[in-house]
Amino acid sequence: MMKGCKVLILAAWFISLLSIVQFSSPAWAEVKTDGKSVRDSVDLGEIIVTAEKQEKDVQDVPVAVTVMDSQDIEDKKIESVPDIIDFVPNMMGFSDSWGLSNMISLRGVSAPLILKNASAVGMYVDGVPTLSNFGLEEGIVDVERIEVLRGPQGTLYGKNTQVGAINIITRQPDNTFKARVSAEAGQFLSSASDDKLIGGASLSISGPIIQDKLFLGLAGTYKHKDGFMYNTYAGDAEYDHDNYYGRAKLLWSPVERLDISLLLSSLYFDQDGNMNMNLGENGAAYFGIPTPSRAQSSSDLDSWMEVESETQSLKVSYALSDQMNLTSITSRKETTLKSAFDLDMTSAHIMHAYYKDPGDVSEKISQELRLDSTSDKLNWLVGCYYDTDDVEMKYIQTSIYPSMIYDIESKLTGNAYAVFGQLGYFFTEKIKLTGGLRYEHQDFEMERLLPTTVNMDESWERVSPKIAVEYHAKPDMMFYVDVSEGYRSGGFNELATDPQYYSFDEESLISYELGMKSLLMNKRLMLNTAIFYMDISDMQVTELIDLNTGYITNAAKATSYGLELELTARITDSLTLMGGFGYTHIEFDEFSDAGGDYAGNKTTYAPDYTFSIGAQYRNTKGYYARIDLIGYGKMYIDKANTYYRDPYQIINTKIGYEMDRFDIYLYGKNILDEEYDAPHSSGVYVLNSSPGEIGLQIVCRF
């Protein structure tokens, strides 16, 4: 019934759009003497990206890349990393809201949420790396472009970009004064607590301090959401949260070829109440209570969470010549989590968890230096990289049962260095060969107090090759073959008491990819496709040593294959259709432990498919409308394939009126209020999906 309703709504929307087209002006381009306006694209044109750390048209990059420019970001109402994920084929994010952690799965591969220093997909904001699941969030405001690279990026990006990377490029201030203010207010479509208020605001301002020499950009956002969870014991809402983000960018160009950019940013997340979880059937049975209603708990603890993230970076770029550039990026990022949570979610004091001073603190300092050159036939890049990691954690668990009392302190320190290079050469006008290599070495040490002190240390090293062949069949059609390797870091089992399980090694894969990128019909149709096959070895999985004890080990192998498609079509000068689809088949080739043999089972957190289908209408009279249908396939939560999340689809909409300096929109996210809850921790918990939202947004530009 609901699926049929969704199809009818989508069909009605498309028919409405086409009807509007029949009675509106066909000329949408707003021509200016200095070029086209931001919103006037008649054809799809070129989009310059830095996916391979050199400027290049995205259609000429032999990598599967999803790109969103500043206008796309506004149109799709992208405000967070999960919003980005919805529009990337074969990408999925799974978050239990713990410390803004986000476990990103791409092409079926993900890193366990509990890992302190690893992820399968790295994130970079103006070159500043986030290479773990912890703190993987960023304020999306005054952003010039988002690039999502799919497939291993080990050669140019290194560790923890095993299956991809997210590049967020913020807007550079310049000689033109710009300012934008946005405010919105709305409500949830449903709530177990009856609290439904949502809202927020954003501000960006940039311009010259000294003409042609010194520029400043400031940006910030605030977002609030009421708690849609309900605590029946306290009689109050849970999961109420506020998110604050601010960024300052100072750009200095003392001479013509030199740019020095200083970036400072701060993010603060404040949550009142427990996470967006309640007990599942297994958890309720374990604690001896009836299974609670959806989005309800009976916690006797006043739960809370605070997350702070501070970033500082200095980027220096010097053009040695018209073709050669030297770039240095120095950065520091620190994320701190403090919290109190009721893990049993009952009125009994069974499992109360605290991150107390210093909390859970992660600091990364990194330095990258690279030299690159580009010409019509040859492009090359060489570089070196160094980083340090310091992770400190104090976790306390209290209980009326002595066996459930913990007091854990741990310190993880490490450093890594790498040298890398990549070279591409056109042997003919149509055939280009690219090769790359990276060597990376890592040293890590962990000191743990549980209750006695244990010291662990490990070293890992990796050589990551890449080779790609491009065939430019036509000026706007390119085929490519890519073979590359990706990996993610090894790590430590903090609770292990047996020395053979203190640490685990890196997980690696070799990927084979065949792709096509094309612009057709006078550049009104963009069609990009890719098929891939990956051999995954030394998989980091939770191996049951006995039926009650499990540690992360390298006990499995797997194979992943699939396809991806992205399409954008300018049907008329006012109407654009777009879509993305990804299919992944991934299963264990080898994996068994004390719980059974899982060979042939699907791996965890790997939806069978993802898709997004959208239509957008915008004309010169100011009328705007957009709709997106976003879907995910079935996804297993455990290695035995007992627990899973069903397929689901959501619909987002946005309609409004746009003027030169003022816009007003009505928007909706998940407008049918679809529930897509997922079991968590082998059915002990249920992760409750957020309700649908509707709201009003007003934008002013100066």
XYZ file of C-alpha atoms in Angstrom:
702
model
C 0.000 0.000 0.000
C 2.701 2.474 1.060
C 4.939 1.571 -1.883
C 2.066 2.160 -4.274
C 1.377 5.501 -2.624
C 5.021 6.526 -3.100
C 4.927 5.645 -6.776
C 1.709 7.627 -7.286
C 3.134 10.665 -5.515
C 6.307 10.545 -7.597
C 4.335 10.132 -10.820
C 2.019 13.014 -9.916
C 5.016 15.217 -9.208
C 6.620 14.472 -12.570
C 3.341 15.123 -14.382
C 2.984 18.426 -12.516
C 6.485 19.452 -13.501
C 5.906 18.611 -17.141
C 2.624 20.552 -17.063
C 4.404 23.600 -15.699
C 6.941 23.332 -18.501
C 4.205 23.523 -21.144
C 2.995 26.906 -19.874
C 6.259 28.532 -18.875
C 9.025 30.328 -20.710
C 11.429 27.887 -22.352
C 14.387 30.248 -21.987
C 15.890 29.812 -18.540
C 19.462 30.957 -19.049
C 20.230 34.274 -17.371
C 22.998 35.624 -19.606
C 25.540 38.069 -18.196
C 28.340 39.929 -19.918
C 30.954 38.135 -17.801
C 29.478 34.671 -18.316
C 26.682 32.650 -16.846
C 25.045 33.080 -13.479
C 25.202 30.348 -10.878
C 21.760 29.028 -11.745
C 21.731 29.405 -15.522
C 23.383 26.242 -16.861
C 21.771 25.347 -20.180
C 24.260 22.551 -20.770
C 26.067 20.497 -18.145
C 29.445 21.929 -19.078
C 32.619 21.047 -17.203
C 33.158 20.701 -13.469
C 36.728 21.149 -12.265
C 37.663 18.882 -9.359
C 40.799 18.091 -7.368
C 39.969 14.407 -6.842
C 43.500 13.406 -7.891
C 45.064 16.426 -6.130
C 45.379 18.265 -9.445
C 42.735 20.404 -11.132
C 40.938 18.469 -13.851
C 37.484 18.169 -15.423
C 35.641 15.441 -13.523
C 34.756 13.753 -16.828
C 38.475 13.263 -17.507
C 39.279 11.647 -14.136
C 39.611 7.821 -14.382
C 37.880 7.371 -11.013
C 34.205 7.041 -10.134
C 33.401 10.447 -8.622
C 30.136 11.999 -7.438
C 30.382 15.800 -7.450
C 28.071 18.358 -5.857
C 28.742 22.036 -6.461
C 27.500 24.864 -4.249
C 24.160 25.074 -6.057
C 23.614 21.299 -5.803
C 24.326 21.476 -2.079
C 21.634 24.123 -1.623
C 19.128 22.425 -3.925
C 19.506 19.017 -2.237
C 19.503 20.674 1.212
C 22.742 18.983 2.200
C 23.587 19.988 5.762
C 25.585 17.034 7.084
C 27.653 14.026 6.016
C 24.584 11.682 6.099
C 22.872 14.019 3.612
C 25.828 13.617 1.242
C 25.665 9.825 1.479
C 22.042 9.679 0.244
C 23.131 10.841 -3.223
C 26.168 8.594 -3.759
C 25.681 5.190 -5.442
C 26.642 2.193 -3.284
C 27.264 4.372 -0.216
C 25.520 3.968 3.149
C 26.032 5.515 6.579
C 25.204 3.820 9.874
C 25.395 5.895 13.048
C 24.311 5.173 16.605
C 24.951 8.851 17.466
C 27.836 7.960 19.788
C 30.286 10.842 19.551
C 29.106 11.827 16.073
C 30.485 8.503 14.873
C 29.443 7.433 11.422
C 30.333 4.052 9.967
C 30.363 4.587 6.210
C 29.953 1.572 3.960
C 30.958 1.882 0.296
C 30.749 -0.949 -2.219
C 29.914 -3.204 0.741
C 33.041 -2.453 2.798
C 33.016 -0.688 6.186
C 35.097 -0.452 9.357
C 33.560 -1.448 12.732
C 32.229 1.535 14.691
C 34.355 0.675 17.732
C 37.695 1.198 15.949
C 39.632 4.160 17.327
C 41.952 4.865 14.414
C 40.433 3.438 11.252
C 37.698 3.895 8.683
C 36.973 2.486 5.241
C 36.266 5.945 3.801
C 38.390 8.959 4.708
C 37.074 12.517 4.871
C 39.079 15.622 3.981
C 38.030 19.229 4.545
C 40.372 21.506 2.597
C 42.951 18.723 2.901
C 42.500 18.177 6.666
C 42.013 14.423 7.235
C 39.474 12.592 9.377
C 40.526 8.952 9.150
C 38.368 7.253 11.770
C 34.647 6.702 12.341
C 34.833 8.833 15.493
C 33.905 12.474 14.925
C 33.153 11.970 11.236
C 30.935 15.046 10.888
C 31.380 18.524 9.495
C 29.397 21.728 9.160
C 28.248 21.997 5.540
C 28.086 25.761 5.116
C 29.654 28.058 2.491
C 31.031 25.011 0.680
C 32.223 25.349 -2.899
C 32.207 21.667 -3.806
C 31.909 18.144 -2.446
C 33.690 15.289 -4.225
C 33.054 11.667 -3.274
C 35.611 9.272 -4.757
C 34.544 5.637 -5.021
C 37.076 2.833 -5.082
C 40.473 2.472 -3.352
C 42.402 5.722 -2.949
C 45.484 4.273 -1.259
C 48.034 5.716 -3.714
C 47.250 9.418 -3.327
C 45.412 9.429 0.008
C 46.888 6.465 1.883
C 45.540 4.599 4.891
C 41.839 4.420 5.727
C 40.693 5.364 2.236
C 40.227 1.670 1.525
C 37.155 2.102 -0.673
C 36.849 5.848 -1.085
C 37.248 9.406 0.137
C 35.018 12.422 0.752
C 36.574 15.761 -0.213
C 34.844 18.892 1.109
C 36.220 22.101 -0.400
C 35.103 25.285 1.339
C 34.659 28.534 -0.552
C 37.705 30.764 -0.947
C 37.155 34.443 -0.084
C 38.085 36.887 -2.867
C 37.743 40.529 -3.928
C 33.949 40.298 -4.144
C 31.968 40.897 -0.959
C 29.420 38.125 -0.402
C 26.995 37.419 2.435
C 24.264 34.836 2.900
C 21.826 34.351 5.773
C 19.449 31.420 6.068
C 16.871 30.595 8.740
C 14.391 27.762 8.983
C 11.764 26.376 11.331
C 9.661 23.250 11.184
C 8.570 20.140 12.979
C 8.755 16.368 13.005
C 5.817 14.567 11.423
C 5.680 12.216 14.408
C 7.280 11.848 17.829
C 6.961 9.378 20.692
C 7.506 12.290 23.110
C 5.138 14.771 21.386
C 8.088 17.211 21.152
C 8.441 18.057 17.461
C 10.266 21.379 17.044
C 13.187 21.612 14.622
C 14.984 24.660 13.291
C 18.243 26.412 12.665
C 20.137 29.195 10.978
C 23.326 29.721 9.001
C 25.482 32.701 8.098
C 28.381 33.175 5.704
C 30.226 36.368 4.882
C 33.430 36.922 2.900
C 35.350 39.649 1.145
C 38.592 41.607 0.928
C 40.423 43.172 3.851
C 43.130 44.504 1.520
C 42.195 44.454 -2.158
C 44.024 41.697 -4.086
C 46.105 40.792 -1.004
C 44.192 39.769 2.112
C 40.736 38.164 2.313
C 38.516 36.852 5.108
C 35.643 34.372 5.114
C 33.401 33.590 8.098
C 30.688 30.920 8.254
C 28.548 29.332 10.939
C 25.470 27.198 11.524
C 23.138 26.302 14.362
C 20.686 23.396 14.285
C 18.186 22.222 16.893
C 16.006 19.120 17.009
C 13.632 18.147 19.780
C 13.894 14.652 21.191
C 11.506 12.296 19.413
C 12.314 9.464 21.857
C 10.342 9.151 25.128
C 11.465 8.096 28.603
C 8.455 6.553 30.356
C 10.291 6.475 33.715
C 11.217 10.180 33.731
C 8.190 11.259 31.702
C 10.376 13.326 29.402
C 11.741 13.506 25.877
C 15.048 11.864 24.948
C 17.565 12.615 22.180
C 17.030 16.389 22.139
C 20.134 17.923 20.558
C 21.776 21.136 19.413
C 24.608 21.452 16.901
C 26.858 24.536 16.630
C 29.555 25.060 13.992
C 31.784 27.985 13.114
C 34.639 28.500 10.662
C 37.056 31.311 9.815
C 39.308 31.344 6.751
C 42.011 33.939 6.185
C 43.622 34.033 2.726
C 46.800 36.029 2.105
C 48.331 36.508 -1.357
C 51.494 38.525 -0.709
C 52.770 37.984 -4.266
C 51.070 36.901 -7.467
C 52.006 33.197 -7.336
C 51.708 32.589 -3.590
C 48.546 31.823 -1.584
C 48.601 31.246 2.178
C 45.341 30.068 3.740
C 44.672 29.746 7.484
C 41.551 27.833 8.522
C 40.067 27.598 12.020
C 36.855 25.721 12.781
C 34.943 24.552 15.828
C 32.025 22.157 16.192
C 29.998 21.604 19.383
C 27.257 18.996 19.759
C 25.058 18.914 22.861
C 22.613 16.045 23.419
C 20.088 15.792 26.239
C 18.930 12.252 26.970
C 19.840 8.828 25.667
C 20.664 7.960 22.063
C 18.084 7.199 19.383
C 17.911 3.568 20.523
C 15.661 1.432 22.659
C 15.787 -2.212 23.722
C 14.992 -4.898 21.172
C 13.444 -8.264 21.925
C 16.765 -9.825 22.909
C 17.726 -6.916 25.127
C 14.362 -6.811 26.851
C 14.514 -10.570 27.477
C 18.057 -10.268 28.848
C 17.040 -7.570 31.320
C 13.781 -9.351 32.165
C 11.279 -6.717 31.002
C 8.587 -6.616 28.289
C 9.727 -5.381 24.892
C 9.175 -1.603 24.977
C 7.127 0.289 22.410
C 8.970 1.916 19.538
C 11.205 4.855 20.500
C 10.556 4.374 24.229
C 12.754 3.496 27.193
C 12.438 3.513 30.985
C 15.853 4.877 31.923
C 16.591 5.907 35.512
C 19.699 7.895 34.493
C 19.759 11.521 33.384
C 21.732 10.821 30.204
C 23.660 13.404 28.181
C 26.478 13.790 25.664
C 28.807 16.587 24.612
C 31.156 16.470 21.617
C 33.678 19.167 20.745
C 35.816 19.217 17.621
C 38.502 21.822 16.907
C 40.447 22.132 13.646
C 43.358 24.339 12.627
C 45.131 24.160 9.285
C 47.619 26.134 7.224
C 47.778 25.636 3.461
C 50.562 27.191 1.413
C 50.409 26.986 -2.385
C 53.139 28.388 -4.615
C 53.095 28.318 -8.422
C 56.719 27.688 -9.413
C 55.690 28.168 -13.047
C 52.546 28.128 -15.160
C 52.612 24.319 -15.021
C 54.250 23.444 -11.710
C 52.859 23.912 -8.172
C 54.216 23.287 -4.683
C 51.614 22.683 -1.941
C 51.972 22.248 1.821
C 49.076 21.416 4.181
C 49.670 21.411 7.948
C 46.741 20.534 10.194
C 45.588 19.600 13.665
C 42.191 18.175 14.589
C 41.030 17.269 18.094
C 37.696 15.676 18.999
C 36.489 15.170 22.582
C 33.506 13.149 23.807
C 32.063 13.278 27.332
C 28.828 11.508 28.194
C 26.607 9.579 30.566
C 24.368 6.836 29.126
C 22.019 4.195 30.476
C 22.931 1.131 28.423
C 20.251 -1.067 30.001
C 17.554 1.590 29.394
C 15.532 0.321 32.355
C 14.671 1.730 35.765
C 17.280 -0.590 37.344
C 20.941 0.383 37.765
C 22.386 -2.392 35.601
C 24.672 -0.754 33.001
C 25.374 2.952 33.423
C 28.218 4.127 31.174
C 30.305 7.304 31.541
C 33.064 8.940 29.543
C 34.613 11.131 32.244
C 37.526 13.547 32.262
C 39.380 13.538 29.954
C 36.564 11.613 28.209
C 37.298 10.081 24.818
C 39.838 12.389 23.176
C 41.351 11.988 19.706
C 44.021 14.296 18.296
C 45.629 14.065 14.849
C 48.418 16.308 13.585
C 49.316 15.903 9.909
C 51.679 17.355 7.326
C 51.569 16.837 3.561
C 53.995 18.307 1.052
C 53.592 17.717 -2.672
C 54.889 18.955 -6.000
C 52.848 18.567 -9.174
C 52.981 19.511 -12.818
C 50.403 19.454 -15.610
C 50.702 19.808 -19.378
C 48.685 18.651 -22.375
C 50.462 15.280 -22.601
C 52.028 14.725 -19.179
C 50.926 15.204 -15.615
C 52.783 14.047 -12.528
C 52.728 14.434 -8.762
C 55.140 13.475 -5.970
C 54.698 13.988 -2.264
C 55.370 12.982 1.305
C 53.063 12.721 4.297
C 53.436 12.464 8.080
C 50.910 12.298 10.906
C 50.675 11.604 14.622
C 47.739 10.175 16.560
C 47.017 10.581 20.264
C 43.881 8.925 21.595
C 43.071 8.956 25.300
C 40.006 7.399 26.896
C 38.545 6.976 30.382
C 35.438 4.791 30.472
C 33.532 3.906 33.639
C 30.604 1.500 33.891
C 28.669 1.224 37.148
C 26.150 -1.439 38.138
C 24.460 -3.184 41.033
C 26.148 -6.323 39.688
C 29.925 -6.517 40.363
C 30.575 -8.408 37.095
C 29.288 -5.414 35.111
C 31.541 -2.818 36.780
C 34.385 -1.457 34.627
C 36.986 1.253 35.026
C 39.073 1.432 31.852
C 41.793 3.879 30.908
C 43.734 3.648 27.669
C 46.183 5.718 25.653
C 46.924 5.130 21.982
C 49.835 6.922 20.359
C 51.168 6.479 16.882
C 52.823 8.039 13.906
C 52.867 7.330 10.209
C 54.901 8.518 7.268
C 54.524 7.983 3.546
C 56.033 8.872 0.185
C 53.930 8.722 -2.958
C 53.840 9.590 -6.608
C 51.632 9.364 -9.678
C 52.330 9.955 -13.358
C 50.004 10.120 -16.349
C 51.047 10.295 -20.006
C 49.116 10.499 -23.302
C 50.793 8.017 -25.644
C 48.385 9.050 -28.397
C 45.668 11.668 -28.639
C 43.187 9.134 -27.275
C 45.135 6.798 -24.977
C 46.546 7.791 -21.606
C 48.344 5.573 -19.102
C 48.521 6.498 -15.401
C 50.613 4.750 -12.777
C 51.114 5.457 -9.099
C 52.778 4.054 -6.000
C 52.727 4.807 -2.281
C 54.807 3.451 0.573
C 53.432 3.982 4.077
C 54.754 2.936 7.491
C 52.857 3.117 10.789
C 53.929 2.649 14.426
C 51.344 2.406 17.196
C 51.508 1.841 20.934
C 48.662 1.339 23.392
C 48.779 1.525 27.170
C 45.722 0.108 28.925
C 44.665 -0.011 32.572
C 42.049 -2.778 33.155
C 42.682 -3.022 36.139
C 46.406 -3.699 35.655
C 48.573 -1.892 33.117
C 49.255 -3.609 29.784
C 51.462 -2.164 27.038
C 50.982 -3.158 23.408
C 52.890 -1.979 20.346
C 52.730 -2.818 16.646
C 54.124 -1.620 13.327
C 52.606 -1.979 9.881
C 53.750 -1.005 6.419
C 52.093 -1.082 3.038
C 52.892 -0.464 -0.627
C 49.826 0.700 -2.569
C 50.055 0.566 -6.381
C 47.661 1.910 -8.990
C 47.496 1.659 -12.759
C 44.822 3.094 -15.044
C 44.298 3.250 -18.791
C 42.040 5.873 -20.376
C 40.592 5.727 -23.871
C 39.081 9.022 -25.076
C 36.795 7.721 -27.823
C 35.316 11.172 -28.426
C 35.885 14.647 -26.947
C 33.062 13.994 -24.455
C 33.329 10.225 -24.024
C 36.031 8.425 -22.062
C 36.442 4.773 -21.075
C 38.864 3.686 -18.371
C 40.242 0.590 -16.670
C 41.640 0.937 -13.156
C 43.495 -1.553 -10.952
C 44.364 -0.301 -7.476
C 44.899 -1.338 -3.888
C 43.367 0.074 -0.715
C 43.752 -0.696 2.953
C 42.858 0.407 6.443
C 44.999 0.450 9.554
C 45.456 -2.330 12.038
C 44.565 -1.753 15.670
C 44.128 -3.054 19.203
C 41.471 -4.896 21.203
C 41.215 -2.753 24.324
C 39.504 -5.431 26.443
C 41.657 -8.398 25.394
C 43.249 -10.396 28.220
C 44.989 -12.950 25.989
C 48.173 -11.497 24.384
C 47.499 -13.230 21.060
C 44.399 -11.035 20.663
C 45.927 -7.744 21.799
C 46.209 -6.486 18.218
C 45.032 -7.178 14.678
C 46.575 -6.386 11.302
C 45.562 -4.226 8.361
C 42.698 -5.130 6.057
C 43.460 -4.775 2.347
C 41.821 -5.249 -1.025
C 42.616 -5.185 -4.704
C 40.033 -3.533 -6.929
C 39.406 -3.905 -10.666
C 37.185 -1.242 -12.220
C 35.893 -0.565 -15.730
C 34.111 2.719 -16.291
C 32.680 5.138 -18.819
C 32.158 8.896 -18.570
C 30.166 10.731 -21.216
C 28.380 13.949 -22.117
C 25.768 13.436 -24.828
C 23.100 15.394 -26.712
C 25.061 18.674 -26.885
C 26.135 18.237 -23.266
C 22.567 18.078 -21.997
C 22.933 14.460 -20.836
C 25.638 13.213 -18.493
C 25.920 9.418 -18.200
C 28.654 7.840 -16.091
C 28.874 4.125 -15.309
C 31.297 1.790 -13.549
C 31.537 -1.915 -12.817
C 33.927 -3.243 -10.167
C 35.318 -6.416 -8.637
C 37.218 -6.499 -5.329
C 39.243 -9.222 -3.578
C 39.266 -8.465 0.154
C 41.791 -10.197 2.387
C 42.647 -10.146 6.120
C 39.169 -8.779 6.863
C 38.792 -7.181 10.266
C 35.852 -9.067 11.780
C 34.613 -9.912 15.264
C 35.692 -13.492 15.846
C 34.042 -15.445 18.649
C 36.799 -17.135 20.643
C 34.087 -18.837 22.674
C 30.356 -18.229 22.838
C 30.847 -15.361 25.324
C 34.060 -13.705 24.102
C 34.760 -11.970 20.817
C 37.676 -9.909 19.500
C 38.482 -8.185 16.222
C 40.816 -10.385 14.182
C 41.803 -10.828 10.523
C 39.840 -14.047 10.191
C 37.916 -13.585 6.942
C 38.146 -13.135 3.200
C 35.436 -11.773 0.932
C 34.598 -10.876 -2.652
C 32.618 -7.847 -3.745
C 31.345 -6.970 -7.212
C 28.756 -4.618 -8.571
C 27.894 -1.678 -10.765
C 27.107 2.021 -10.517
C 25.289 4.488 -12.729
C 24.846 8.244 -12.510
C 22.731 10.281 -14.909
C 21.821 13.948 -15.229
C 19.588 15.165 -18.070
C 18.575 18.717 -18.974
C 15.154 17.863 -20.438
C 14.413 21.531 -21.076
C 16.173 24.714 -20.067
C 14.106 24.647 -16.867
C 13.665 20.953 -16.078
C 16.454 18.618 -14.990
C 16.187 14.936 -14.172
C 18.897 13.136 -12.235
C 19.486 9.707 -10.815
C 22.028 7.399 -9.298
C 21.997 3.636 -8.795
C 24.392 1.207 -7.195
C 24.296 -2.569 -6.856
C 26.714 -4.542 -4.671
C 27.036 -8.261 -4.081
C 29.492 -9.034 -1.299
C 29.850 -12.227 0.706
C 32.344 -14.048 2.882
C 34.571 -16.505 1.021
C 36.120 -17.716 4.277
C 35.069 -17.052 7.879
C 34.288 -19.348 10.780
C 34.547 -19.108 14.552
C 33.057 -20.612 17.693
C 29.610 -19.476 16.552
C 29.622 -21.252 13.186
C 30.751 -21.131 9.560
C 29.718 -17.980 7.674
C 31.194 -18.720 4.241
C 28.643 -17.700 1.610
C 26.871 -15.264 3.958
C 26.513 -11.588 3.106
C 28.862 -9.269 4.954
C 27.473 -6.722 7.406
C 26.271 -3.172 6.692
C 26.245 -3.742 2.941
C 22.877 -2.904 1.337
C 22.140 -4.839 -1.846
C 21.436 -1.609 -3.707
C 21.081 2.135 -3.297
C 19.345 4.632 -5.545
C 18.278 8.243 -5.819
C 15.883 9.579 -8.447
C 15.162 13.266 -8.673
C 13.493 15.963 -10.736
C 14.111 19.688 -10.465
C 12.350 22.655 -12.067
C 13.662 26.226 -11.979
C 12.709 29.076 -14.339
C 13.600 32.735 -14.798
C 10.325 33.846 -13.216
C 11.592 32.518 -9.875
C 9.573 29.332 -9.498
C 11.438 26.354 -8.070
C 10.438 22.764 -7.296
C 12.355 19.586 -6.547
C 11.619 16.012 -5.486
C 13.980 13.147 -4.633
C 13.184 9.494 -4.060
C 15.993 7.822 -2.097
C 16.177 4.080 -1.480
C 18.307 1.412 0.160
C 18.184 -2.374 -0.207
C 18.195 -5.086 2.427
C 21.153 -4.911 4.792
C 22.380 -7.543 7.254
C 23.573 -6.445 10.685
C 25.342 -9.637 11.796
C 27.656 -12.186 10.183
C 25.150 -15.040 10.681
C 22.600 -13.041 8.628
C 20.011 -13.359 11.390
C 19.369 -9.653 11.900
C 18.756 -7.210 9.079
C 17.179 -3.925 8.074
C 14.456 -4.206 5.451
C 14.602 -2.245 2.189
C 13.149 1.245 2.478
C 12.553 4.418 0.496
C 12.054 8.031 1.530
C 10.851 11.079 -0.392
C 12.307 14.572 0.046
C 10.708 17.657 -1.505
C 11.394 21.361 -1.804
C 9.345 24.097 -3.478
C 9.814 27.830 -3.434
C 10.166 31.207 -5.040
C 13.600 32.694 -5.837
C 14.614 36.302 -6.378
C 17.938 38.063 -6.861
C 18.580 38.479 -3.139
C 15.778 36.605 -1.399
C 14.418 33.038 -1.560
C 11.632 31.307 0.336
C 11.064 27.538 0.387
C 8.804 24.917 1.864
C 10.727 21.685 2.341
C 10.063 18.166 3.486
C 12.378 15.285 4.378
C 10.937 11.789 4.478
C 7.512 13.307 3.861
C 5.706 9.954 4.191
C 7.283 9.483 7.628
C 8.781 6.137 6.677
C 10.191 4.076 9.573
C 13.416 2.226 8.777
C 14.598 1.009 12.169
C 17.585 -1.344 12.333
C 18.538 -3.996 14.896
C 21.771 -3.249 16.713
C 24.237 -5.386 18.711
C 22.651 -8.736 17.729
C 19.138 -7.607 18.511
C 19.892 -6.240 21.993
C 18.940 -2.763 20.762
C 16.902 -1.219 17.979
C 18.240 1.903 16.294
C 15.218 4.116 15.646
C 15.116 6.109 12.420
C 14.389 9.830 12.539
C 10.810 10.921 11.789
C 9.889 12.883 8.696
C 10.290 16.662 8.720
C 8.545 19.644 7.175
C 9.593 23.258 7.447
C 9.947 26.763 6.062
C 13.321 28.156 4.944
C 14.168 31.768 4.132
C 17.430 32.771 2.434
C 18.838 36.292 2.011
C 21.939 37.235 -0.014
C 23.861 40.512 0.043
